[in-house]
Amino acid sequence: MAKCYNKVPLSFEHQLALLKSRGLRVNEADEAIAIAYLSEVSYYRLSAYFLPYQTEKDVFNTSVNFNQIIKTYTFDRELRLLVFDCIERIEVAIRTQFIYTMATHYNDSHWQDNQACFITPYYNKIGKLINPHADFQTIISKAKTARTPETFIKHYTSTYDTPLIRQAGCVSNY
């Protein structure tokens, strides 16, 4: 059976005092910085970074200070940003190659609107109709409404009256 969360909220100063009572070392000169991290990052988020520095639940190793936890948090944050940057670059490269391949193969900038570019609809093993063209159109529609259009999409739609080259920016955002 799940327990009811009944802890009372603590001020940032009290959160720091709680950490210190559990053995976390914080230099007096760094207390303002520690409170700033608690107020900007949150105790809850930082608590995941406490675990490697605890000898048991709620007891910090005596040699650990708040700056070590912040260094671990900062490293993790910077690593996450690097990984997301790499993923975004890979996504854009794959999307670009897909779009280029389809457009040049069919010699059609709007291949996604051409039913002939997709396999014929069929029923799968469990009897569900699979319609690749319609499914792709649904993905495009959902992607278009899922987020604010990027600048190049806004420019295209305000400049041209031909259908948006949808595959150029929004297909993988679904």
Short mmCIF file of C-alpha atoms in Angstrom, two decimals:
data_model
loop_
_atom_site.label_atom_id
_atom_site.label_comp_id
_atom_site.label_asym_id
_atom_site.label_seq_id
_atom_site.Cartn_x
_atom_site.Cartn_y
_atom_site.Cartn_z
CA MET A 1 0.00 0.00 0.00
CA ALA A 2 1.34 3.44 -0.93
CA LYS A 3 2.11 5.85 1.86
CA CYS A 4 0.64 9.31 2.01
CA TYR A 5 3.25 12.03 1.55
CA ASN A 6 2.97 14.12 4.68
CA LYS A 7 6.27 15.96 4.97
CA VAL A 8 5.91 19.65 5.70
CA PRO A 9 7.52 22.09 3.28
CA LEU A 10 10.82 23.59 4.42
CA SER A 11 12.34 26.93 3.54
CA PHE A 12 15.57 26.78 1.57
CA GLU A 13 17.47 27.73 4.72
CA HIS A 14 15.82 24.86 6.61
CA GLN A 15 16.59 22.46 3.75
CA LEU A 16 20.26 23.42 4.03
CA ALA A 17 20.13 22.99 7.81
CA LEU A 18 18.62 19.52 7.30
CA LEU A 19 21.44 18.55 4.94
CA LYS A 20 24.03 19.82 7.41
CA SER A 21 22.35 17.86 10.25
CA ARG A 22 22.81 14.75 8.11
CA GLY A 23 26.55 15.37 7.91
CA LEU A 24 26.90 17.33 4.68
CA ARG A 25 29.68 19.85 5.01
CA VAL A 26 28.97 23.37 3.79
CA ASN A 27 31.51 26.12 4.33
CA GLU A 28 29.99 29.24 5.84
CA ALA A 29 31.19 31.23 2.81
CA ASP A 30 29.31 28.81 0.52
CA GLU A 31 25.97 28.81 2.35
CA ALA A 32 24.48 31.50 0.10
CA ILE A 33 25.54 29.51 -2.96
CA ALA A 34 24.03 26.34 -1.50
CA ILE A 35 20.74 28.12 -0.82
CA ALA A 36 20.78 29.50 -4.37
CA TYR A 37 21.17 25.97 -5.77
CA LEU A 38 18.36 24.68 -3.57
CA SER A 39 16.11 27.52 -4.73
CA GLU A 40 16.99 27.17 -8.43
CA VAL A 41 17.50 23.42 -8.85
CA SER A 42 15.42 22.12 -5.92
CA TYR A 43 16.16 19.81 -3.06
CA TYR A 44 14.24 17.02 -4.75
CA ARG A 45 16.29 17.15 -7.96
CA LEU A 46 19.59 17.40 -6.08
CA SER A 47 18.62 14.48 -3.83
CA ALA A 48 19.49 12.03 -6.61
CA TYR A 49 23.04 13.37 -6.46
CA PHE A 50 23.21 12.91 -2.67
CA LEU A 51 22.96 9.12 -2.86
CA PRO A 52 26.53 8.27 -3.97
CA TYR A 53 27.84 10.41 -1.12
CA GLN A 54 25.79 8.80 1.65
CA THR A 55 26.99 5.93 3.81
CA GLU A 56 23.40 5.06 4.67
CA LYS A 57 19.99 6.64 4.18
CA ASP A 58 20.15 10.33 5.14
CA VAL A 59 23.75 10.08 6.43
CA PHE A 60 26.52 11.71 4.39
CA ASN A 61 30.08 10.48 4.27
CA THR A 62 32.00 12.80 6.62
CA SER A 63 34.43 13.88 3.89
CA VAL A 64 31.71 15.12 1.51
CA ASN A 65 30.92 18.78 0.97
CA PHE A 66 28.15 20.52 -0.94
CA ASN A 67 30.52 21.60 -3.72
CA GLN A 68 31.23 17.96 -4.62
CA ILE A 69 27.53 17.33 -5.09
CA ILE A 70 27.22 20.46 -7.24
CA LYS A 71 30.20 19.37 -9.36
CA THR A 72 28.50 16.00 -9.94
CA TYR A 73 25.20 17.71 -10.78
CA THR A 74 26.95 20.15 -13.17
CA PHE A 75 28.86 17.35 -14.89
CA ASP A 76 25.63 15.39 -15.38
CA ARG A 77 23.83 18.46 -16.71
CA GLU A 78 26.61 19.32 -19.17
CA LEU A 79 26.84 15.70 -20.33
CA ARG A 80 23.07 15.61 -20.89
CA LEU A 81 23.26 18.81 -22.96
CA LEU A 82 26.08 17.38 -25.09
CA VAL A 83 24.17 14.15 -25.68
CA PHE A 84 20.99 16.02 -26.64
CA ASP A 85 23.00 18.21 -29.02
CA CYS A 86 24.46 15.12 -30.68
CA ILE A 87 21.05 13.45 -30.93
CA GLU A 88 19.57 16.57 -32.53
CA ARG A 89 22.36 16.70 -35.12
CA ILE A 90 21.91 13.02 -35.95
CA GLU A 91 18.14 13.45 -36.22
CA VAL A 92 18.48 16.39 -38.61
CA ALA A 93 21.05 14.55 -40.75
CA ILE A 94 18.87 11.42 -41.03
CA ARG A 95 15.78 13.50 -41.78
CA THR A 96 17.67 15.44 -44.45
CA GLN A 97 18.94 12.28 -46.15
CA PHE A 98 15.47 10.72 -46.04
CA ILE A 99 13.86 13.79 -47.58
CA TYR A 100 16.58 14.15 -50.20
CA THR A 101 16.38 10.48 -51.16
CA MET A 102 12.60 10.50 -51.51
CA ALA A 103 12.45 13.80 -53.41
CA THR A 104 15.21 12.87 -55.86
CA HIS A 105 13.99 9.28 -56.32
CA TYR A 106 10.47 10.43 -57.23
CA ASN A 107 11.62 13.75 -58.75
CA ASP A 108 8.89 15.40 -56.70
CA SER A 109 9.29 17.97 -53.93
CA HIS A 110 5.86 16.97 -52.61
CA TRP A 111 6.30 13.20 -52.76
CA GLN A 112 4.56 12.86 -49.40
CA ASP A 113 1.27 13.87 -51.06
CA ASN A 114 1.62 11.31 -53.85
CA GLN A 115 -0.13 8.03 -53.00
CA ALA A 116 1.99 6.26 -55.65
CA CYS A 117 5.12 6.85 -53.54
CA PHE A 118 3.72 4.54 -50.85
CA ILE A 119 2.91 0.86 -50.81
CA THR A 120 -0.71 -0.14 -51.29
CA PRO A 121 -2.80 -0.28 -48.11
CA TYR A 122 -3.04 -3.78 -46.64
CA TYR A 123 -4.33 -5.67 -43.63
CA ASN A 124 -1.78 -6.87 -41.10
CA LYS A 125 -1.84 -10.29 -39.37
CA ILE A 126 -4.39 -9.16 -36.79
CA GLY A 127 -6.73 -7.65 -39.37
CA LYS A 128 -5.86 -3.98 -38.89
CA LEU A 129 -5.79 -1.84 -42.02
CA ILE A 130 -2.34 -0.40 -42.62
CA ASN A 131 -2.36 2.57 -44.96
CA PRO A 132 1.20 3.96 -45.15
CA HIS A 133 0.22 7.11 -47.06
CA ALA A 134 -2.64 8.00 -44.70
CA ASP A 135 -0.52 7.11 -41.67
CA PHE A 136 2.29 9.35 -42.91
CA GLN A 137 -0.19 12.20 -43.48
CA THR A 138 -1.45 11.74 -39.91
CA ILE A 139 2.10 11.93 -38.57
CA ILE A 140 2.69 15.13 -40.54
CA SER A 141 -0.55 16.68 -39.26
CA LYS A 142 0.25 15.82 -35.66
CA ALA A 143 3.80 17.12 -36.04
CA LYS A 144 2.56 20.41 -37.46
CA THR A 145 0.32 21.04 -34.46
CA ALA A 146 2.61 19.56 -31.80
CA ARG A 147 4.88 22.56 -31.48
CA THR A 148 5.46 26.10 -32.59
CA PRO A 149 6.71 26.13 -36.18
CA GLU A 150 10.37 26.85 -36.69
CA THR A 151 11.33 30.09 -38.41
CA PHE A 152 11.88 28.48 -41.80
CA ILE A 153 8.42 26.88 -41.70
CA LYS A 154 6.80 30.23 -40.83
CA HIS A 155 8.70 31.85 -43.70
CA TYR A 156 7.65 29.17 -46.19
CA THR A 157 3.96 29.30 -45.30
CA SER A 158 3.87 33.11 -45.38
CA THR A 159 5.80 33.34 -48.66
CA TYR A 160 4.48 30.49 -50.83
CA ASP A 161 0.99 29.31 -51.62
CA THR A 162 2.07 25.80 -52.64
CA PRO A 163 1.74 23.19 -49.88
CA LEU A 164 4.41 23.27 -47.24
CA ILE A 165 7.25 20.91 -48.00
CA ARG A 166 6.20 19.18 -44.81
CA GLN A 167 8.90 16.59 -44.73
CA ALA A 168 11.55 19.31 -44.45
CA GLY A 169 11.02 20.11 -40.86
CA CYS A 170 8.25 18.51 -38.99
CA VAL A 171 7.96 14.81 -39.73
CA SER A 172 10.36 13.62 -37.05
CA ASN A 173 8.90 15.94 -34.42
CA TYR A 174 5.88 13.71 -33.88
#
